[in-house]
PDB file of C-alpha atoms in Angstrom:
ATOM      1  CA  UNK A1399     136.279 177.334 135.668  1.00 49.00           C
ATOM      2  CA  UNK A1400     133.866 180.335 135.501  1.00 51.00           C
ATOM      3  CA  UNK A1401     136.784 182.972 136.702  1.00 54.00           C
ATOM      4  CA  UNK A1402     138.921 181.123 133.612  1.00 56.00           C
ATOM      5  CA  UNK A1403     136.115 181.833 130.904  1.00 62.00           C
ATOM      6  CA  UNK A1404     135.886 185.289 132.274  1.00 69.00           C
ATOM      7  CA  UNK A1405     139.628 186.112 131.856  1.00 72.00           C
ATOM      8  CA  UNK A1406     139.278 184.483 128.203  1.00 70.00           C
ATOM      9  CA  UNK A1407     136.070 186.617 127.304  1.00 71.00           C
ATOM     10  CA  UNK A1408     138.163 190.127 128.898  1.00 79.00           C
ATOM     11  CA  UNK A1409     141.078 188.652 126.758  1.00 80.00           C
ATOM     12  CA  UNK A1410     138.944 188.269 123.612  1.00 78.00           C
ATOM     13  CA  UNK A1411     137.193 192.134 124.382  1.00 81.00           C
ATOM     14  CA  UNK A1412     140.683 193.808 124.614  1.00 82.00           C
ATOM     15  CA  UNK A1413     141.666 192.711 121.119  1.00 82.00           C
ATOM     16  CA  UNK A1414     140.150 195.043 118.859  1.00 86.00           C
ATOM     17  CA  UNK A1415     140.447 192.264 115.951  1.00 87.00           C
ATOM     18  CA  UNK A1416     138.575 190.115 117.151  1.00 85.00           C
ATOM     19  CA  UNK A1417     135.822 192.547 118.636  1.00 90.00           C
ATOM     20  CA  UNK A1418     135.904 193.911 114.650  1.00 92.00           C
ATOM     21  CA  UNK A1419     135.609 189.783 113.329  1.00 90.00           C
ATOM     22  CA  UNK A1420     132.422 189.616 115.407  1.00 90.00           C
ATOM     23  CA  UNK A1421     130.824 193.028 114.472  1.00 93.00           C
ATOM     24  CA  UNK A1422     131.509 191.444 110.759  1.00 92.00           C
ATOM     25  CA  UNK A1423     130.029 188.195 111.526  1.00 91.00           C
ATOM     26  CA  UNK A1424     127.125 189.910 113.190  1.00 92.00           C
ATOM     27  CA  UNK A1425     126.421 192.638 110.528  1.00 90.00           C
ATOM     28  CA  UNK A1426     126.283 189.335 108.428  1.00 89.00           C
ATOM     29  CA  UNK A1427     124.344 187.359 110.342  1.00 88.00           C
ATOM     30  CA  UNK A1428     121.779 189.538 110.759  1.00 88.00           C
ATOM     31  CA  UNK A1429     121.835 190.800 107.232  1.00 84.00           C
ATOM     32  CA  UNK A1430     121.218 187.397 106.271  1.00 83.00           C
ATOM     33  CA  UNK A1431     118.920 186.124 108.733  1.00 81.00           C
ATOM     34  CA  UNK A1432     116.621 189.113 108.736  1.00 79.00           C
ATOM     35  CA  UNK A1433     117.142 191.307 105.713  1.00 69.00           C
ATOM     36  CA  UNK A1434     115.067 188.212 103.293  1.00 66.00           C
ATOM     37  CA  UNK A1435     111.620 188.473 106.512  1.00 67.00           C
ATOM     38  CA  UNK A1436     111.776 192.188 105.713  1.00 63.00           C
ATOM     39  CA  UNK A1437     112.462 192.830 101.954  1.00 67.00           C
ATOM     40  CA  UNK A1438     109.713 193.872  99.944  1.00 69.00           C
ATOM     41  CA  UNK A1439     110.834 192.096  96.729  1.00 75.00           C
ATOM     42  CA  UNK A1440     111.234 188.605  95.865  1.00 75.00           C
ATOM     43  CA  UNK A1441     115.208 187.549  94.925  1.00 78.00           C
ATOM     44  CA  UNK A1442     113.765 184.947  93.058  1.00 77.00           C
ATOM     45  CA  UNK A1443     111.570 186.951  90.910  1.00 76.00           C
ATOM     46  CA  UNK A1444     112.327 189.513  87.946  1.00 70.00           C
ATOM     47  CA  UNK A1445     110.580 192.486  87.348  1.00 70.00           C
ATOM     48  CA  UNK A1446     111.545 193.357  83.446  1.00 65.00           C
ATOM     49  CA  UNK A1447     109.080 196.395  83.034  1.00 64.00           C
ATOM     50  CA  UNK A1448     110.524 198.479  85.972  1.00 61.00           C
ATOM     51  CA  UNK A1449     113.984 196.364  87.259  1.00 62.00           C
ATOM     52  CA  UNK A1450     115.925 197.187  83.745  1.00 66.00           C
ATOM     53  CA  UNK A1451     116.817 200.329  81.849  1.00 67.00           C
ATOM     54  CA  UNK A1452     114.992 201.005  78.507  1.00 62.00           C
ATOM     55  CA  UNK A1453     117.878 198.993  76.762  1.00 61.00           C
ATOM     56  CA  UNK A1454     117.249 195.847  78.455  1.00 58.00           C
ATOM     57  CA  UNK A1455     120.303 196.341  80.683  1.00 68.00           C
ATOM     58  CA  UNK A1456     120.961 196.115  84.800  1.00 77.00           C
ATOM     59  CA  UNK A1457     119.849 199.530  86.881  1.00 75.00           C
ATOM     60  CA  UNK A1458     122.677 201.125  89.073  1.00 78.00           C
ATOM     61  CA  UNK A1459     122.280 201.292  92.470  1.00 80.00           C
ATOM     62  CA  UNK A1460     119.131 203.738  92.957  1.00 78.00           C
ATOM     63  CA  UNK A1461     116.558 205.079  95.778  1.00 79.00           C
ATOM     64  CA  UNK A1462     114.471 202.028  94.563  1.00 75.00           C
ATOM     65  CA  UNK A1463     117.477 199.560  94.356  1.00 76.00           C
ATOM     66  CA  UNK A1464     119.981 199.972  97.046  1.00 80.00           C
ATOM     67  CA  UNK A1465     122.318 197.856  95.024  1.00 83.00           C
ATOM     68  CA  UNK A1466     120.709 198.128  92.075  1.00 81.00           C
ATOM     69  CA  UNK A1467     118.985 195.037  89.617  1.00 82.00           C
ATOM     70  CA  UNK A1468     120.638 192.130  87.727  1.00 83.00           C
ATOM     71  CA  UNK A1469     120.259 191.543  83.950  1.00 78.00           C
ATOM     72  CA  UNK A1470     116.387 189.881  84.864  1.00 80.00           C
ATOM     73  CA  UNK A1471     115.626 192.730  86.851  1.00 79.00           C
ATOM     74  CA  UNK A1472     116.084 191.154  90.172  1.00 84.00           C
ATOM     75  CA  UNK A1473     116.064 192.980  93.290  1.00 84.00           C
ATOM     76  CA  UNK A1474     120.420 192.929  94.236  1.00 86.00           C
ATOM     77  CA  UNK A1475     120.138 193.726  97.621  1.00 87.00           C
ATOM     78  CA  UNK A1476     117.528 190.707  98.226  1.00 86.00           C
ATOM     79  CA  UNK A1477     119.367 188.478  96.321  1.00 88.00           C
ATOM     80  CA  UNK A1478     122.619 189.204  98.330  1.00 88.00           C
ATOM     81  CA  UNK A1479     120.214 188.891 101.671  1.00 88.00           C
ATOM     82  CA  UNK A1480     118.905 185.465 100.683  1.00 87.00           C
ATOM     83  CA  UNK A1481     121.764 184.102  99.248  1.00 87.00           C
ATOM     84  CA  UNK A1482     124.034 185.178 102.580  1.00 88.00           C
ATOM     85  CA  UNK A1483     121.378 183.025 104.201  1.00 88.00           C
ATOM     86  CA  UNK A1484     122.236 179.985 101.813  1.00 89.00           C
ATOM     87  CA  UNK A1485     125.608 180.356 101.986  1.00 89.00           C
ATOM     88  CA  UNK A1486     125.708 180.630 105.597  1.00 91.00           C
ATOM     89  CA  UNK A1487     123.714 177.628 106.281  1.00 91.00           C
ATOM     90  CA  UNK A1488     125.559 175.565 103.854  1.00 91.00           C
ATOM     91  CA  UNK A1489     128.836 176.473 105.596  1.00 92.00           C
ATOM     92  CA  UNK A1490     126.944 176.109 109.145  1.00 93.00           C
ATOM     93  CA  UNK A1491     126.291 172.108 108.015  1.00 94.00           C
ATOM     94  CA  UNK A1492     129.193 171.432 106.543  1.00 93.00           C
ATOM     95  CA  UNK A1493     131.166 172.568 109.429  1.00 94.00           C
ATOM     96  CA  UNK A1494     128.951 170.718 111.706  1.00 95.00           C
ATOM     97  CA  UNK A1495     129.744 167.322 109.696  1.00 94.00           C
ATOM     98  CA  UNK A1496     133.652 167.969 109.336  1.00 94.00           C
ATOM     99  CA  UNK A1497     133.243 168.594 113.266  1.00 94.00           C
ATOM    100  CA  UNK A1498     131.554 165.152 114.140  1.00 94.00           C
ATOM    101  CA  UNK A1499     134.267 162.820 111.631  1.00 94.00           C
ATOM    102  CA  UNK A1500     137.268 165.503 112.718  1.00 93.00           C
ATOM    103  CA  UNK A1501     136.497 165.142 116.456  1.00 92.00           C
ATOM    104  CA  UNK A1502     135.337 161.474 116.637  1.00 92.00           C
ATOM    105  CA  UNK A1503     138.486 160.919 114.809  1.00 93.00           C
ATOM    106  CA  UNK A1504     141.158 162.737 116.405  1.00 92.00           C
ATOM    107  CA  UNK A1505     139.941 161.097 119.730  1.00 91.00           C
ATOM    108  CA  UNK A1506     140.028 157.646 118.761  1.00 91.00           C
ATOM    109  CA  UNK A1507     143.176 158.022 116.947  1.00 91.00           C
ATOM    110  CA  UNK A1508     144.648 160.693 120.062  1.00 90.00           C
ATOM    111  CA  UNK A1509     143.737 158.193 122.537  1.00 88.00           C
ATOM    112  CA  UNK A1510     143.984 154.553 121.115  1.00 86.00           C
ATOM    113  CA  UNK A1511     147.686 155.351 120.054  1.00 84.00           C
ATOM    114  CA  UNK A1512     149.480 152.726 118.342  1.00 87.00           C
ATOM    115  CA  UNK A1513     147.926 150.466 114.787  1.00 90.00           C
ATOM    116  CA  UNK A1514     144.773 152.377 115.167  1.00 90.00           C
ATOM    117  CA  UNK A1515     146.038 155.992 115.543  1.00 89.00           C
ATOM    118  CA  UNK A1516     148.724 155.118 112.706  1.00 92.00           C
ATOM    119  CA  UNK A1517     145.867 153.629 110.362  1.00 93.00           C
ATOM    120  CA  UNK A1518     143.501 156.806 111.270  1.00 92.00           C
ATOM    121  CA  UNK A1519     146.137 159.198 110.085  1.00 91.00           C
ATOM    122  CA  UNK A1520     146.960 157.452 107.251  1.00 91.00           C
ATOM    123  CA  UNK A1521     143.159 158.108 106.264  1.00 91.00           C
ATOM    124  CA  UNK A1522     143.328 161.212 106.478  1.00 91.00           C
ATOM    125  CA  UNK A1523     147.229 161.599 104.501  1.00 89.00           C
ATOM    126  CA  UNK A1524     144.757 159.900 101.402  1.00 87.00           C
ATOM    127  CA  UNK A1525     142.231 162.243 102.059  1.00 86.00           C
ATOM    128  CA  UNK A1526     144.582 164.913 102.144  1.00 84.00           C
ATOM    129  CA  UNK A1527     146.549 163.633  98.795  1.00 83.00           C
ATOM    130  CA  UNK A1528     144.294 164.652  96.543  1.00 78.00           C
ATOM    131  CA  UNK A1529     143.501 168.619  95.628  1.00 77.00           C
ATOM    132  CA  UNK A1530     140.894 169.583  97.927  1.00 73.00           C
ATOM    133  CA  UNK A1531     138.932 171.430  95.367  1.00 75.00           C
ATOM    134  CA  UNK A1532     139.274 168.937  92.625  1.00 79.00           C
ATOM    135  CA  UNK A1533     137.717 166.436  95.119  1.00 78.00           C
ATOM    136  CA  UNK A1534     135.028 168.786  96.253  1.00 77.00           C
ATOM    137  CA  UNK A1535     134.076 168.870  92.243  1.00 78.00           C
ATOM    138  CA  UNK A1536     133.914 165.351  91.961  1.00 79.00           C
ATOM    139  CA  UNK A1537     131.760 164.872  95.176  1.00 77.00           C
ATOM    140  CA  UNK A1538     129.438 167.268  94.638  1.00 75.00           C
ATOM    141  CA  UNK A1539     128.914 165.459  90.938  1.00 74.00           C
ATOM    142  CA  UNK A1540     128.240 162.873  92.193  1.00 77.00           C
ATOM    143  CA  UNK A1541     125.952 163.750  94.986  1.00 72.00           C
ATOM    144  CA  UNK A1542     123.612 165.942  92.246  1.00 68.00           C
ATOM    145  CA  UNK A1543     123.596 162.673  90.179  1.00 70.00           C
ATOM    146  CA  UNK A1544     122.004 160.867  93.109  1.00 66.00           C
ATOM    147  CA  UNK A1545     118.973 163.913  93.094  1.00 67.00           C
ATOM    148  CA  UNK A1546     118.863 164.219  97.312  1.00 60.00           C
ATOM    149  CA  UNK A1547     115.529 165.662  97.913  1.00 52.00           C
ATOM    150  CA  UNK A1548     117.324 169.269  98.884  1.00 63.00           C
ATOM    151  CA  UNK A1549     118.729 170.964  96.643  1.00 72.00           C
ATOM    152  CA  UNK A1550     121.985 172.004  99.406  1.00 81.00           C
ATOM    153  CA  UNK A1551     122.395 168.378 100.115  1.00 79.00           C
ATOM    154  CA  UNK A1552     125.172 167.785  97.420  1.00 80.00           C
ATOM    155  CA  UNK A1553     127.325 170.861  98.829  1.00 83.00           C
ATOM    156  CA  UNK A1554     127.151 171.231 102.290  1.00 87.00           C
ATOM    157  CA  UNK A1555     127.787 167.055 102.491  1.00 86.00           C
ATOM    158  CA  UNK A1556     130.625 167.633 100.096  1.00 85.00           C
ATOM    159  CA  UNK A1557     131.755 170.118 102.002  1.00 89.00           C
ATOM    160  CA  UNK A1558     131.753 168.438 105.546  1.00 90.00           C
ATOM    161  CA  UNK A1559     133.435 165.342 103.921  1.00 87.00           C
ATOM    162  CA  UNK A1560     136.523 166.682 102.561  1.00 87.00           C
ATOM    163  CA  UNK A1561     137.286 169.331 105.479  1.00 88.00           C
ATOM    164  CA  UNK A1562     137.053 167.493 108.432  1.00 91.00           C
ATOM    165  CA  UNK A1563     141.212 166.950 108.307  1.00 91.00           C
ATOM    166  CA  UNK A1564     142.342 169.639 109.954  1.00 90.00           C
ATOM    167  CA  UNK A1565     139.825 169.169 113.137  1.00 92.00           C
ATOM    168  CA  UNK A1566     141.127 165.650 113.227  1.00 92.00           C
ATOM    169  CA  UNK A1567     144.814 166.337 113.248  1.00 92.00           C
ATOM    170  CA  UNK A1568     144.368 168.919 115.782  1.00 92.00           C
ATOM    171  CA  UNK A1569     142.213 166.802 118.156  1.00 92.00           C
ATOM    172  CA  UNK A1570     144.412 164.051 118.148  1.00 91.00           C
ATOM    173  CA  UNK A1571     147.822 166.257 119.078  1.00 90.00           C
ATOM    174  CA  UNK A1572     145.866 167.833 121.741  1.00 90.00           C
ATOM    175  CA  UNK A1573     144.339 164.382 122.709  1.00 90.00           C
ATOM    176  CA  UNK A1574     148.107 162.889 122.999  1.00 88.00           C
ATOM    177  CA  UNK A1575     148.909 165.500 125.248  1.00 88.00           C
ATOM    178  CA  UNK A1576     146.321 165.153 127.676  1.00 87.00           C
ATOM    179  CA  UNK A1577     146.571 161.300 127.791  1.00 86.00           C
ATOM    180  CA  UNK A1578     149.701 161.749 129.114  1.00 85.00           C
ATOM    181  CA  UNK A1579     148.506 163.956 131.895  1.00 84.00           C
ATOM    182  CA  UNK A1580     148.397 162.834 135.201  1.00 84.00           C
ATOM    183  CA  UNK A1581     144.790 163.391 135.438  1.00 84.00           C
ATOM    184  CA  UNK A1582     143.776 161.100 132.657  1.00 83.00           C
ATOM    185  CA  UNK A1583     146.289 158.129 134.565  1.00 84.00           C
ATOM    186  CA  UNK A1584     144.760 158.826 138.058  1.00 87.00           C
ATOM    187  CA  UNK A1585     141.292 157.938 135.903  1.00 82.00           C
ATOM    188  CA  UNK A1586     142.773 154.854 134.665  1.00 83.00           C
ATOM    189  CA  UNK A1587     143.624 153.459 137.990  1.00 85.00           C
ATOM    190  CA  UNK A1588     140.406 154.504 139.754  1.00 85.00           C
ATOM    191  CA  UNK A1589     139.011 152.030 136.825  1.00 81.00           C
ATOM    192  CA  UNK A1590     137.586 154.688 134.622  1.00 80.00           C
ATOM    193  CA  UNK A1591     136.521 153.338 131.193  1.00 83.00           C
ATOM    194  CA  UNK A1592     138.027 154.820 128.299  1.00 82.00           C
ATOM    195  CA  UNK A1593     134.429 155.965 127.135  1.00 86.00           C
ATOM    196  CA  UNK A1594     134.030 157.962 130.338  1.00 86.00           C
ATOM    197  CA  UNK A1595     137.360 159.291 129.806  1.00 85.00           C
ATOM    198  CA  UNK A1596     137.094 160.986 127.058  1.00 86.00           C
ATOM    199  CA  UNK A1597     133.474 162.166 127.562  1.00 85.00           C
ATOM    200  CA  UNK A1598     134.219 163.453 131.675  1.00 84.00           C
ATOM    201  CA  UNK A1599     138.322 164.081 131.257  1.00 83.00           C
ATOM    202  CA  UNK A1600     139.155 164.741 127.780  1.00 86.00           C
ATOM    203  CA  UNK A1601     136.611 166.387 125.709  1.00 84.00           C
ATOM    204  CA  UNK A1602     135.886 169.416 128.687  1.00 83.00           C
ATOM    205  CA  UNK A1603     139.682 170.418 128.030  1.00 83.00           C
ATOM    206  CA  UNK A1604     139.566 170.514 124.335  1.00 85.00           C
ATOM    207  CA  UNK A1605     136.074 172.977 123.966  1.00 81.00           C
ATOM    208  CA  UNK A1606     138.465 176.096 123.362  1.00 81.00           C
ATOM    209  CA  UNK A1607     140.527 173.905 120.682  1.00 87.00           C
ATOM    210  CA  UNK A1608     137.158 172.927 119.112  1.00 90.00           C
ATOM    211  CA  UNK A1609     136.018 176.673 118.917  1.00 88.00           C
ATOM    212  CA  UNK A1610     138.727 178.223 117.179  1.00 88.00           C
ATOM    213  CA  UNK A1611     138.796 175.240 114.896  1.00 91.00           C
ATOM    214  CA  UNK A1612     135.214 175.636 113.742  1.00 92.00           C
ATOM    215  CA  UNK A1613     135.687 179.201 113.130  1.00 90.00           C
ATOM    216  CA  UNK A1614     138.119 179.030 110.819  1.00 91.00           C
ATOM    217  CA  UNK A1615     136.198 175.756 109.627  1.00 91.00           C
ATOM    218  CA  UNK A1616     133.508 177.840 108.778  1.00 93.00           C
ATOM    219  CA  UNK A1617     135.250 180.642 107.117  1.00 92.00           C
ATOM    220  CA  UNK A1618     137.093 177.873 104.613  1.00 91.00           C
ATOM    221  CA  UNK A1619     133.536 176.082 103.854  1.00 92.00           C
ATOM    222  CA  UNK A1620     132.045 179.688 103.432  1.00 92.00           C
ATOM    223  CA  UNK A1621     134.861 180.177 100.744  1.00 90.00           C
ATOM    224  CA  UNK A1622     134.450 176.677  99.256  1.00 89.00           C
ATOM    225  CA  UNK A1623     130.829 176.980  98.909  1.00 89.00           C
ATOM    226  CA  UNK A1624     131.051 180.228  96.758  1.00 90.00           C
ATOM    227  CA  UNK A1625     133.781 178.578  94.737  1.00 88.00           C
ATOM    228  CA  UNK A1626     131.540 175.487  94.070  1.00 86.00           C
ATOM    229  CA  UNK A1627     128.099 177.831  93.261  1.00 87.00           C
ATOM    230  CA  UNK A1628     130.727 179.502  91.128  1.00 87.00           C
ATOM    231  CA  UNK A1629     131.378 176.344  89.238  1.00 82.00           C
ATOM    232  CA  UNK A1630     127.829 175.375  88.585  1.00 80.00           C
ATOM    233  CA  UNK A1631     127.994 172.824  91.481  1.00 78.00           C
ATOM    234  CA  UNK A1632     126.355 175.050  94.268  1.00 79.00           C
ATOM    235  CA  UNK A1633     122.344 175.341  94.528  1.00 81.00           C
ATOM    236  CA  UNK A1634     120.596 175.007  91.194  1.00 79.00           C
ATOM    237  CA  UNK A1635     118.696 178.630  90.296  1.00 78.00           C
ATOM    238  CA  UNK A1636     117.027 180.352  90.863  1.00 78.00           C
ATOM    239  CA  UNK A1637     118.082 179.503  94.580  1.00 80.00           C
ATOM    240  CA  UNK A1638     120.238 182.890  95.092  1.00 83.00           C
ATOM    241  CA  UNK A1639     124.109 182.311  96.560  1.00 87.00           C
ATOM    242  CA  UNK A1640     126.921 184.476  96.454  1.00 90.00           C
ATOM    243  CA  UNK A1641     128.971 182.215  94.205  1.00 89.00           C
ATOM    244  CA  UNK A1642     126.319 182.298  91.762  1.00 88.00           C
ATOM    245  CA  UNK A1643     125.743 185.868  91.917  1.00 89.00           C
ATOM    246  CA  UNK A1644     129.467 186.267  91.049  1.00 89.00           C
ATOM    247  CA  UNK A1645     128.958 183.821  87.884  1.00 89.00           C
ATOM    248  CA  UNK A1646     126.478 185.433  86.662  1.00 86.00           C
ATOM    249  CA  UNK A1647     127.503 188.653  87.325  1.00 86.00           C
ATOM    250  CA  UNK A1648     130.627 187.917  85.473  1.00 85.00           C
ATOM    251  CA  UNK A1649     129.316 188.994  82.016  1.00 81.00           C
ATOM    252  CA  UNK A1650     128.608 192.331  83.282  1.00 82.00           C
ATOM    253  CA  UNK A1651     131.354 193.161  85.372  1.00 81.00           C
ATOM    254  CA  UNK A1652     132.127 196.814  82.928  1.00 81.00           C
ATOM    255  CA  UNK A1653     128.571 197.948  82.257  1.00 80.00           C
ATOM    256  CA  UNK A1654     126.722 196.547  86.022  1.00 83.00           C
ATOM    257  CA  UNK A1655     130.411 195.831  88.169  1.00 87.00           C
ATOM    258  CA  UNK A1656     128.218 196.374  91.011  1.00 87.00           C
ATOM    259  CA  UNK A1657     126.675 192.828  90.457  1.00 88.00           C
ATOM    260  CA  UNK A1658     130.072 191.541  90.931  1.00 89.00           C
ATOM    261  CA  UNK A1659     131.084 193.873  93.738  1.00 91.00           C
ATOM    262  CA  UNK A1660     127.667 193.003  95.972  1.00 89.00           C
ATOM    263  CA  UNK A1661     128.473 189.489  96.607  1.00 90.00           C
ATOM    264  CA  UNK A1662     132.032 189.809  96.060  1.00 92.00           C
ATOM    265  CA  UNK A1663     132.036 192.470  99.248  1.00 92.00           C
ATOM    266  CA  UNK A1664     130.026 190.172 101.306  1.00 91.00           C
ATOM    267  CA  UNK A1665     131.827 187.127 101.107  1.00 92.00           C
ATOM    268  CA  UNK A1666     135.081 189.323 102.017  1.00 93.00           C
ATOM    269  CA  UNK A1667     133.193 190.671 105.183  1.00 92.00           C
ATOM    270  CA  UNK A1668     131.850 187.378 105.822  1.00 92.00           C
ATOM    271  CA  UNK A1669     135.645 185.337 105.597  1.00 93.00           C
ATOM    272  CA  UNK A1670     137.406 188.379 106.939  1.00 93.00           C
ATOM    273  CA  UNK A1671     134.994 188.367 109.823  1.00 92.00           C
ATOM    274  CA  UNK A1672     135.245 184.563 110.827  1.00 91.00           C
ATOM    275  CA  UNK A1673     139.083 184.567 110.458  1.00 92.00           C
ATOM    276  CA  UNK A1674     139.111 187.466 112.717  1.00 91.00           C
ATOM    277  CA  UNK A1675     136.741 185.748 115.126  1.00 90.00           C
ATOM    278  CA  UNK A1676     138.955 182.409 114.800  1.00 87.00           C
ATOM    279  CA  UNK A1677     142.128 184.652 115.664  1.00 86.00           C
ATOM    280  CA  UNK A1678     140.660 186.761 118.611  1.00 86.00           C
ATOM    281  CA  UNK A1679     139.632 183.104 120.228  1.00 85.00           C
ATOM    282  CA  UNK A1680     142.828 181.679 119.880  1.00 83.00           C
ATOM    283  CA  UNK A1681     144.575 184.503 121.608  1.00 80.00           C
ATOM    284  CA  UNK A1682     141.802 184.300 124.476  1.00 79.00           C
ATOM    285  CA  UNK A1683     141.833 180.759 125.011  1.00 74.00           C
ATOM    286  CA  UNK A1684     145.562 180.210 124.649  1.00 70.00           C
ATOM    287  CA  UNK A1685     146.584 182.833 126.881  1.00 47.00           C
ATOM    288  CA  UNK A1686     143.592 180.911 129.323  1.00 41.00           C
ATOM    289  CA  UNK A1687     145.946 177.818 128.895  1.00 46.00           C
ATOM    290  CA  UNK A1688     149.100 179.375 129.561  1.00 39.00           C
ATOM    291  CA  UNK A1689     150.305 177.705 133.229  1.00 37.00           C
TER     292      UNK A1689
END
């Protein structure tokens, strides 16, 4: 098992993609995790005697600024700091949920077969019916009408509810697979329990599946997140997120494009980076597979 993980992680360090997809998803990671502990301005807070030019407007990118100020003389680069963090942890939980249903639900439906895997799939055809967006918009309505005591709540639940699908659909092909194996009928006739056959036989094979899943899980709910901030259905200001920062950056995008460009660059890094990562695993772990 260990001299299998090995060849995978030499696999994955030979492909200069996916080395590049986790330098991104580092670079962001970090930006976002310890850029907000160090800055020395608030992203929340404005400073209109020194943060805008002597005509009210945005300041360029400056020795002061790195990335300049937005139109209420916020601090850009803290702003882009804290709101990676938001972003990312929105996308973190949402991925987490859509792992649980997607998982728990590909199994069942993988290894039950039959009504139950025919009813589960048909789930997730009327979960897949309707636009994904559309019904991201509608969630996260509804979930801000119901005032959850955090103001990410609405998203990242949204979020985990309406992307789970592809993690299912996956699981459950793999699942079929494998309870066809021999392995999973020699654990049948030794009187295995189907509980204990999925947690000891099934589950250990599908980890690498799982991985590359969730990284491009997270890359999507990254994307969905800033499209749903964008919107006005993301964290309520002056919470800082990248979606927001390109809404209300929008106005300004000829006289101040670089409040546009700021979080419109690291949301690029940031997908570009997980889909890389996502790719770079799949290579490694299905060259692992390969008899």
């Amino acid at each position: 098992m260990l001299g299998a993980v090995n060849r995978a992680g030499r696999r994955f360090v030979a492909n200069r993609g996916a080395v590049l997809g986790a330098l991104l998803v580092l670079g962001v990671l970090c930006i976002a995790l310890i850029a907000p502990a160090v800055s020395a301005r608030d992203p929340r807070i404005g400073d209109v005697e020194h943060g805008l030019s002597e005509l009210g407007a945005p300041l360029p990118p400056s020795r002061d600024a790195v990335l300049g100020t937005d139109e209420l003389g916020r601090d850009v680069w803290a702003r882009v700091a804290s709101g990676g963090r938001i972003s990312l942890v929105i996308a973190a939980l949402a991925t987490a949920i859509a792992l649980v249903i997607g998982v728990a639900i590909g199994l069942t439906a993988g290894y039950a077969g039959g009504a139950t895997d025919s009813a589960l799939m048909r789930l997730v055809d009327l979960v897949l019916a309707f636009p994904i967006l559309l019904l991201a918009i509608l969630l996260a309505a509804l979930f801000r009408e119901a005032r959850l005591s955090s103001s990410i709540a609405p998203v990242f639940l949204t979020l985990g509810l309406v992307s789970w699908t592809t993690m299912a659909r996956v699981i459950r092909g793999r699942t079929q697979l494998l309870v066809r194996s021999e392995m999973i009928a020699a654990a049948r006739a030794i009187g295995a329990s189907p509980v204990r056959i999925l947690v000891r036989h099934v589950l250990p094979n599908l980890g690498g599946l799982v991985i590359v899943v969730t990284a491009f899980g997270f890359a999507q709910n990254l994307l969905s997140e800033s499209v749903l901030s964008y919107v006005g259905l993301g964290p309520p200001p002056p919470t800082a997120s990248w979606g927001r920062m390109l809404y209300e950056g929008r106005a300004y995008y000829r006289t101040a494009p670089h409040l546009v460009l700021a979080p419109g660059v690291a949301i690029a890094l940031a997908v570009v980076g997980f889909n890389l990562l996502g790719d770079g695993l799949r290579d490694a772990f299905d060259a692992r597979e390969t008899p």
